[in-house]
Amino acid sequence: QCARGLAFGKARDFGIEPRPADFGQTLGVWGLDSGPYLVLPFFGPSSARDGVGVVVDWYTDPVYFIDDSGTRWGLRGLRLVDVRADLLNVSRVIEQAALDPYAFVRDAYLQRRNSLVYDGNPPLEDE
């Protein structure tokens, strides 16, 4: 997050507002369909498009270029713990609200990703 914050600060110096996105979103904006829904071990819900995006994001993350492997893996581990902590409340909501947890998570994930691809204004789908 620190590297992103620094980059966003520099962008603001030139009048460019930050729009954080991952490569899966970029592929979606370029018109690539999300493909089948996947559940990736350790990563959780995803789609074929976002699975490819995770690989690209991994190798373009500024942390990847840190020479000291202890620091690099420490930062990756810290990020993983942070994400997991953010998801603790989500797990409770799913347990309490969902009749079918798999379908609930799948639909919520796909709707959220679609919203992110279209910057919060996805096209209406035909029923």
Coordinates of N, CA, C and O in Angstrom, one line a residue:
Q1 N 0.8 -1.2 0.0 CA 0.0 0.0 0.0 C 0.9 1.3 0.0 O 0.5 2.3 -0.5
C2 N 2.0 1.2 0.6 CA 2.9 2.4 0.7 C 3.4 2.8 -0.7 O 3.3 4.0 -1.0
A3 N 3.8 1.8 -1.6 CA 4.2 2.2 -2.9 C 3.0 2.8 -3.7 O 3.2 3.7 -4.5
R4 N 1.9 2.2 -3.5 CA 0.7 2.7 -4.2 C 0.4 4.1 -3.8 O 0.1 5.0 -4.6
G5 N 0.5 4.4 -2.5 CA 0.2 5.7 -1.9 C 1.2 6.7 -2.5 O 0.8 7.8 -2.8
L6 N 2.5 6.3 -2.6 CA 3.5 7.2 -3.2 C 3.2 7.5 -4.6 O 3.2 8.7 -5.0
A7 N 2.8 6.5 -5.4 CA 2.5 6.7 -6.8 C 1.3 7.6 -7.0 O 1.2 8.4 -7.8
F8 N 0.2 7.4 -6.1 CA -1.0 8.2 -6.2 C -0.7 9.6 -5.8 O -1.2 10.5 -6.4
G9 N 0.2 9.8 -4.9 CA 0.6 11.2 -4.5 C 1.3 11.9 -5.6 O 1.0 13.1 -5.9
K10 N 2.2 11.2 -6.4 CA 2.8 11.8 -7.5 C 1.8 12.1 -8.6 O 1.9 13.1 -9.3
A11 N 0.9 11.2 -8.8 CA -0.1 11.4 -9.9 C -0.9 12.6 -9.6 O -1.3 13.4 -10.5
R12 N -1.3 12.8 -8.3 CA -2.1 14.0 -7.9 C -1.3 15.3 -8.2 O -1.9 16.3 -8.5
D13 N 0.0 15.2 -8.1 CA 0.8 16.4 -8.4 C 0.6 16.9 -9.8 O 0.8 18.1 -10.2
F14 N 0.3 16.0 -10.7 CA 0.0 16.3 -12.1 C -1.5 16.4 -12.5 O -1.9 16.4 -13.6
G15 N -2.3 16.4 -11.4 CA -3.8 16.6 -11.6 C -4.5 15.3 -12.0 O -5.6 15.3 -12.5
I16 N -3.8 14.1 -11.8 CA -4.4 12.9 -12.2 C -5.0 12.2 -10.9 O -4.2 12.0 -10.0
E17 N -6.2 11.9 -10.9 CA -6.8 11.3 -9.7 C -6.6 9.8 -9.7 O -6.6 9.2 -10.8
P18 N -6.3 9.2 -8.6 CA -6.0 7.8 -8.5 C -7.2 6.9 -8.8 O -8.3 7.3 -8.4
R19 N -7.0 5.9 -9.5 CA -8.1 4.9 -9.8 C -7.4 3.5 -9.6 O -7.1 2.9 -10.6
P20 N -7.3 3.0 -8.4 CA -6.7 1.7 -8.1 C -7.4 0.6 -8.8 O -8.7 0.6 -8.8
A21 N -6.7 -0.2 -9.5 CA -7.4 -1.3 -10.2 C -6.3 -2.5 -10.4 O -5.1 -2.2 -10.2
D22 N -6.8 -3.6 -10.6 CA -5.9 -4.8 -10.8 C -6.0 -5.2 -12.3 O -6.8 -4.6 -13.1
F23 N -5.2 -6.1 -12.7 CA -5.1 -6.5 -14.1 C -6.4 -7.2 -14.6 O -6.7 -7.1 -15.7
G24 N -7.0 -7.9 -13.7 CA -8.3 -8.5 -14.0 C -9.3 -7.5 -14.4 O -10.1 -7.7 -15.4
Q25 N -9.4 -6.4 -13.7 CA -10.3 -5.3 -14.1 C -9.9 -4.7 -15.4 O -10.8 -4.4 -16.2
T26 N -8.6 -4.5 -15.6 CA -8.2 -4.0 -16.9 C -8.6 -4.9 -18.1 O -9.1 -4.4 -19.1
L27 N -8.4 -6.2 -17.9 CA -8.9 -7.1 -19.0 C -10.4 -7.0 -19.2 O -10.9 -7.1 -20.3
G28 N -11.1 -6.8 -18.1 CA -12.6 -6.6 -18.2 C -13.0 -5.4 -19.0 O -13.8 -5.3 -19.8
V29 N -12.2 -4.3 -18.7 CA -12.5 -3.0 -19.4 C -12.2 -3.2 -20.9 O -12.9 -2.6 -21.7
W30 N -11.2 -4.0 -21.2 CA -10.8 -4.2 -22.6 C -11.8 -5.2 -23.3 O -11.6 -5.5 -24.4
G31 N -12.8 -5.7 -22.5 CA -13.8 -6.5 -23.2 C -13.7 -8.0 -23.0 O -14.5 -8.7 -23.5
L32 N -12.7 -8.5 -22.2 CA -12.6 -9.9 -22.0 C -13.6 -10.3 -21.0 O -13.8 -9.8 -19.9
D33 N -14.4 -11.4 -21.3 CA -15.4 -11.9 -20.5 C -14.8 -12.5 -19.2 O -13.6 -13.0 -19.3
S34 N -15.5 -12.5 -18.1 CA -14.9 -13.1 -16.9 C -14.6 -14.6 -16.9 O -13.8 -15.1 -16.2
G35 N -15.3 -15.3 -17.8 CA -15.1 -16.7 -17.9 C -15.7 -17.5 -16.7 O -16.5 -16.9 -15.9
P36 N -15.4 -18.7 -16.5 CA -16.0 -19.5 -15.4 C -15.5 -19.0 -14.0 O -14.4 -18.5 -13.9
Y37 N -16.4 -19.2 -13.1 CA -16.1 -18.9 -11.7 C -15.2 -20.0 -11.1 O -15.3 -21.2 -11.3
L38 N -14.1 -19.5 -10.4 CA -13.2 -20.4 -9.8 C -13.0 -20.1 -8.3 O -13.2 -19.0 -7.9
V39 N -12.6 -21.1 -7.5 CA -12.2 -20.9 -6.2 C -10.7 -21.3 -6.1 O -10.5 -22.5 -6.2
L40 N -9.8 -20.4 -5.9 CA -8.4 -20.7 -5.9 C -7.9 -20.9 -4.5 O -8.3 -20.1 -3.6
P41 N -7.2 -22.0 -4.3 CA -6.7 -22.2 -2.9 C -5.8 -21.0 -2.4 O -5.0 -20.4 -3.2
F42 N -6.0 -20.6 -1.2 CA -5.4 -19.5 -0.6 C -5.8 -18.1 -1.1 O -5.6 -17.1 -0.5
F43 N -6.4 -18.0 -2.3 CA -6.8 -16.7 -2.9 C -8.3 -16.6 -2.8 O -8.8 -15.4 -2.8
G44 N -9.1 -17.7 -2.7 CA -10.5 -17.6 -2.6 C -11.2 -17.4 -3.9 O -10.7 -17.9 -5.0
P45 N -12.4 -16.8 -3.9 CA -13.2 -16.6 -5.2 C -12.4 -15.9 -6.3 O -11.7 -14.9 -6.0
S46 N -12.7 -16.3 -7.5 CA -12.0 -15.7 -8.6 C -12.8 -16.1 -9.9 O -13.8 -16.8 -9.8
S47 N -12.3 -15.6 -11.0 CA -12.8 -16.1 -12.3 C -11.6 -16.4 -13.1 O -10.4 -16.1 -12.8
A48 N -11.8 -17.0 -14.3 CA -10.6 -17.3 -15.2 C -9.9 -16.0 -15.5 O -8.6 -15.9 -15.4
R49 N -10.6 -14.9 -15.8 CA -10.0 -13.6 -16.2 C -9.2 -13.1 -15.0 O -8.0 -12.7 -15.1
D50 N -9.8 -13.1 -13.8 CA -9.1 -12.6 -12.6 C -8.0 -13.5 -12.2 O -7.0 -13.0 -11.5
G51 N -8.1 -14.8 -12.4 CA -7.0 -15.7 -12.1 C -5.7 -15.3 -12.9 O -4.6 -15.3 -12.4
V52 N -5.9 -15.0 -14.2 CA -4.8 -14.5 -15.0 C -4.3 -13.2 -14.5 O -3.1 -12.9 -14.4
G53 N -5.2 -12.3 -14.1 CA -4.9 -11.0 -13.5 C -4.0 -11.1 -12.3 O -3.1 -10.3 -12.0
V54 N -4.3 -12.1 -11.4 CA -3.5 -12.3 -10.2 C -2.1 -12.6 -10.5 O -1.2 -12.1 -9.9
V55 N -1.8 -13.4 -11.5 CA -0.5 -13.8 -11.9 C 0.3 -12.5 -12.4 O 1.4 -12.2 -12.0
V56 N -0.4 -11.7 -13.2 CA 0.2 -10.5 -13.7 C 0.5 -9.5 -12.6 O 1.5 -8.9 -12.4
D57 N -0.5 -9.4 -11.7 CA -0.4 -8.5 -10.5 C 0.8 -8.9 -9.6 O 1.5 -8.1 -9.1
W58 N 1.0 -10.2 -9.5 CA 2.0 -10.7 -8.6 C 3.4 -10.2 -9.1 O 4.2 -9.8 -8.4
Y59 N 3.6 -10.3 -10.4 CA 4.9 -10.0 -11.0 C 5.1 -8.5 -11.3 O 6.2 -8.1 -11.6
T60 N 4.0 -7.7 -11.2 CA 4.2 -6.3 -11.4 C 4.0 -5.5 -10.1 O 4.2 -4.3 -10.1
D61 N 3.8 -6.2 -9.0 CA 3.8 -5.6 -7.7 C 5.2 -5.1 -7.3 O 6.2 -5.8 -7.4
P62 N 5.3 -3.8 -6.8 CA 6.6 -3.3 -6.5 C 7.3 -4.1 -5.4 O 8.5 -4.2 -5.4
V63 N 6.5 -4.8 -4.6 CA 7.2 -5.7 -3.5 C 8.0 -6.8 -4.2 O 9.0 -7.3 -3.7
Y64 N 7.6 -7.3 -5.4 CA 8.3 -8.3 -6.1 C 9.7 -7.9 -6.4 O 10.6 -8.8 -6.5
F65 N 10.0 -6.7 -6.5 CA 11.3 -6.2 -6.9 C 12.2 -5.9 -5.7 O 13.3 -5.4 -5.9
I66 N 11.8 -6.1 -4.5 CA 12.6 -5.9 -3.3 C 13.7 -7.1 -3.3 O 13.3 -8.2 -3.4
D67 N 15.0 -6.7 -3.2 CA 16.0 -7.7 -3.3 C 16.1 -8.6 -2.1 O 16.4 -9.8 -2.2
D68 N 15.9 -8.0 -0.9 CA 15.9 -8.8 0.3 C 14.7 -9.7 0.4 O 13.6 -9.3 0.6
S69 N 14.9 -11.0 0.3 CA 13.8 -12.0 0.3 C 13.1 -12.0 1.6 O 11.9 -12.2 1.6
G70 N 13.7 -11.8 2.7 CA 13.1 -11.7 4.0 C 12.1 -10.6 4.1 O 10.9 -10.7 4.6
T71 N 12.5 -9.4 3.6 CA 11.6 -8.3 3.6 C 10.5 -8.5 2.6 O 9.3 -8.2 2.9
R72 N 10.8 -9.0 1.5 CA 9.8 -9.2 0.4 C 8.7 -10.2 0.9 O 7.5 -9.9 0.9
W73 N 9.1 -11.3 1.5 CA 8.1 -12.3 2.0 C 7.4 -11.8 3.2 O 6.2 -12.1 3.5
G74 N 8.1 -11.0 4.0 CA 7.5 -10.4 5.2 C 6.3 -9.5 4.8 O 5.3 -9.5 5.4
L75 N 6.6 -8.6 3.8 CA 5.5 -7.7 3.4 C 4.4 -8.5 2.7 O 3.2 -8.1 2.9
R76 N 4.7 -9.5 2.0 CA 3.6 -10.3 1.4 C 2.8 -11.0 2.5 O 1.5 -11.1 2.4
G77 N 3.4 -11.5 3.5 CA 2.7 -12.2 4.6 C 1.9 -11.2 5.4 O 0.7 -11.5 5.8
L78 N 2.4 -10.0 5.6 CA 1.7 -8.9 6.3 C 0.4 -8.5 5.5 O -0.7 -8.4 6.1
R79 N 0.5 -8.5 4.2 CA -0.6 -8.2 3.3 C -1.7 -9.3 3.4 O -2.9 -9.0 3.5
L80 N -1.2 -10.5 3.5 CA -2.1 -11.7 3.6 C -2.9 -11.6 4.9 O -4.1 -11.8 4.9
V81 N -2.2 -11.3 6.0 CA -2.9 -11.2 7.3 C -3.9 -10.1 7.3 O -5.0 -10.2 7.8
D82 N -3.5 -9.0 6.7 CA -4.4 -7.8 6.6 C -5.7 -8.2 5.8 O -6.8 -7.8 6.3
V83 N -5.5 -8.8 4.7 CA -6.7 -9.2 3.9 C -7.6 -10.2 4.7 O -8.8 -10.1 4.7
R84 N -7.0 -11.2 5.3 CA -7.7 -12.1 6.1 C -8.5 -11.5 7.3 O -9.6 -11.8 7.5
A85 N -7.9 -10.5 7.9 CA -8.5 -9.8 9.0 C -9.7 -9.0 8.5 O -10.8 -9.0 9.2
D86 N -9.6 -8.5 7.3 CA -10.7 -7.7 6.7 C -11.9 -8.7 6.4 O -13.1 -8.3 6.4
L87 N -11.6 -10.0 6.2 CA -12.6 -10.9 5.8 C -13.3 -11.6 6.9 O -14.3 -12.4 6.7
L88 N -12.9 -11.4 8.2 CA -13.4 -12.1 9.3 C -14.9 -11.8 9.5 O -15.7 -12.7 9.7
N89 N -15.3 -10.5 9.4 CA -16.7 -10.1 9.5 C -17.5 -10.7 8.3 O -18.7 -11.0 8.5
V90 N -16.9 -10.8 7.1 CA -17.6 -11.3 6.0 C -18.0 -12.8 6.2 O -19.1 -13.2 5.9
S91 N -17.1 -13.5 6.8 CA -17.4 -14.9 7.1 C -18.6 -15.1 8.1 O -19.4 -15.9 7.9
R92 N -18.7 -14.2 9.0 CA -19.8 -14.2 10.0 C -21.1 -13.9 9.2 O -22.2 -14.6 9.5
V93 N -21.1 -12.9 8.4 CA -22.3 -12.6 7.6 C -22.8 -13.7 6.7 O -24.0 -14.1 6.7
I94 N -21.8 -14.4 6.1 CA -22.2 -15.5 5.2 C -22.8 -16.6 6.0 O -23.8 -17.2 5.6
E95 N -22.2 -16.9 7.1 CA -22.8 -18.0 8.0 C -24.2 -17.7 8.5 O -25.0 -18.6 8.6
Q96 N -24.5 -16.4 8.7 CA -25.8 -16.1 9.3 C -26.8 -15.8 8.2 O -28.0 -16.2 8.4
A97 N -26.5 -15.3 7.0 CA -27.4 -14.8 6.1 C -27.7 -15.8 4.9 O -28.7 -15.7 4.3
A98 N -26.7 -16.6 4.5 CA -26.8 -17.3 3.3 C -27.4 -18.7 3.5 O -27.0 -19.5 4.4
L99 N -28.4 -19.0 2.7 CA -28.9 -20.4 2.7 C -28.0 -21.3 2.0 O -27.8 -22.5 2.4
D100 N -27.4 -20.8 0.9 CA -26.4 -21.6 0.2 C -25.1 -20.8 0.1 O -25.0 -19.9 -0.7
P101 N -24.2 -21.0 1.0 CA -23.0 -20.1 1.1 C -22.2 -20.1 -0.2 O -21.7 -19.0 -0.6
Y102 N -22.1 -21.2 -0.9 CA -21.3 -21.2 -2.2 C -22.0 -20.3 -3.2 O -21.3 -19.4 -3.8
A103 N -23.3 -20.4 -3.4 CA -24.0 -19.5 -4.3 C -23.9 -18.1 -3.9 O -23.8 -17.2 -4.7
F104 N -24.0 -17.8 -2.6 CA -24.0 -16.5 -2.1 C -22.7 -15.8 -2.4 O -22.6 -14.7 -2.9
V105 N -21.6 -16.5 -2.1 CA -20.2 -16.0 -2.3 C -20.0 -15.8 -3.8 O -19.5 -14.8 -4.3
R106 N -20.4 -16.8 -4.6 CA -20.2 -16.7 -6.1 C -20.9 -15.5 -6.7 O -20.3 -14.7 -7.4
D107 N -22.2 -15.4 -6.4 CA -22.9 -14.2 -6.9 C -22.4 -12.9 -6.4 O -22.3 -11.9 -7.2
A108 N -22.1 -12.8 -5.1 CA -21.6 -11.5 -4.6 C -20.2 -11.2 -5.3 O -20.0 -10.0 -5.6
Y109 N -19.3 -12.2 -5.4 CA -18.0 -11.9 -6.1 C -18.2 -11.4 -7.5 O -17.6 -10.4 -7.9
L110 N -19.0 -12.2 -8.3 CA -19.2 -11.8 -9.7 C -19.8 -10.4 -9.8 O -19.5 -9.7 -10.7
Q111 N -20.8 -10.1 -9.0 CA -21.4 -8.8 -9.1 C -20.5 -7.7 -8.7 O -20.4 -6.6 -9.3
R112 N -19.7 -7.9 -7.6 CA -18.7 -6.9 -7.2 C -17.7 -6.7 -8.3 O -17.3 -5.5 -8.6
R113 N -17.1 -7.7 -8.9 CA -16.1 -7.6 -9.9 C -16.7 -6.9 -11.1 O -16.0 -6.0 -11.7
N114 N -17.9 -7.2 -11.5 CA -18.6 -6.5 -12.6 C -18.7 -5.0 -12.3 O -18.5 -4.2 -13.2
S115 N -19.1 -4.7 -11.1 CA -19.2 -3.3 -10.7 C -17.9 -2.6 -10.8 O -17.8 -1.4 -11.2
L116 N -16.8 -3.3 -10.3 CA -15.4 -2.7 -10.4 C -15.0 -2.4 -11.8 O -14.4 -1.4 -12.1
V117 N -15.3 -3.4 -12.7 CA -14.9 -3.2 -14.1 C -15.6 -2.0 -14.7 O -15.0 -1.2 -15.5
Y118 N -16.8 -1.7 -14.3 CA -17.6 -0.6 -14.9 C -17.6 0.6 -14.0 O -18.5 1.5 -14.1
D119 N -16.6 0.7 -13.1 CA -16.5 1.9 -12.1 C -17.8 2.1 -11.4 O -18.2 3.3 -11.3
G120 N -18.5 1.1 -10.9 CA -19.7 1.2 -10.1 C -21.0 1.4 -10.9 O -22.0 1.7 -10.3
N121 N -20.9 1.4 -12.2 CA -22.1 1.6 -13.1 C -22.2 0.5 -14.1 O -22.2 0.8 -15.3
P122 N -22.4 -0.7 -13.7 CA -22.5 -1.8 -14.7 C -23.7 -1.7 -15.6 O -24.8 -1.2 -15.1
P123 N -23.7 -2.2 -16.8 CA -24.9 -2.2 -17.6 C -25.9 -3.2 -17.0 O -25.6 -4.2 -16.4
L124 N -27.2 -2.9 -17.2 CA -28.3 -3.8 -16.8 C -28.3 -5.1 -17.6 O -28.0 -5.1 -18.8
E125 N -28.5 -6.2 -16.8 CA -28.5 -7.5 -17.5 C -30.0 -7.8 -17.8 O -30.9 -7.5 -17.1
D126 N -30.2 -8.5 -18.9 CA -31.5 -9.0 -19.2 C -31.8 -10.2 -18.3 O -31.1 -11.0 -18.0
E127 N -33.1 -10.1 -17.8 CA -33.5 -11.2 -16.9 C -33.8 -12.5 -17.6 O -34.4 -12.5 -18.7

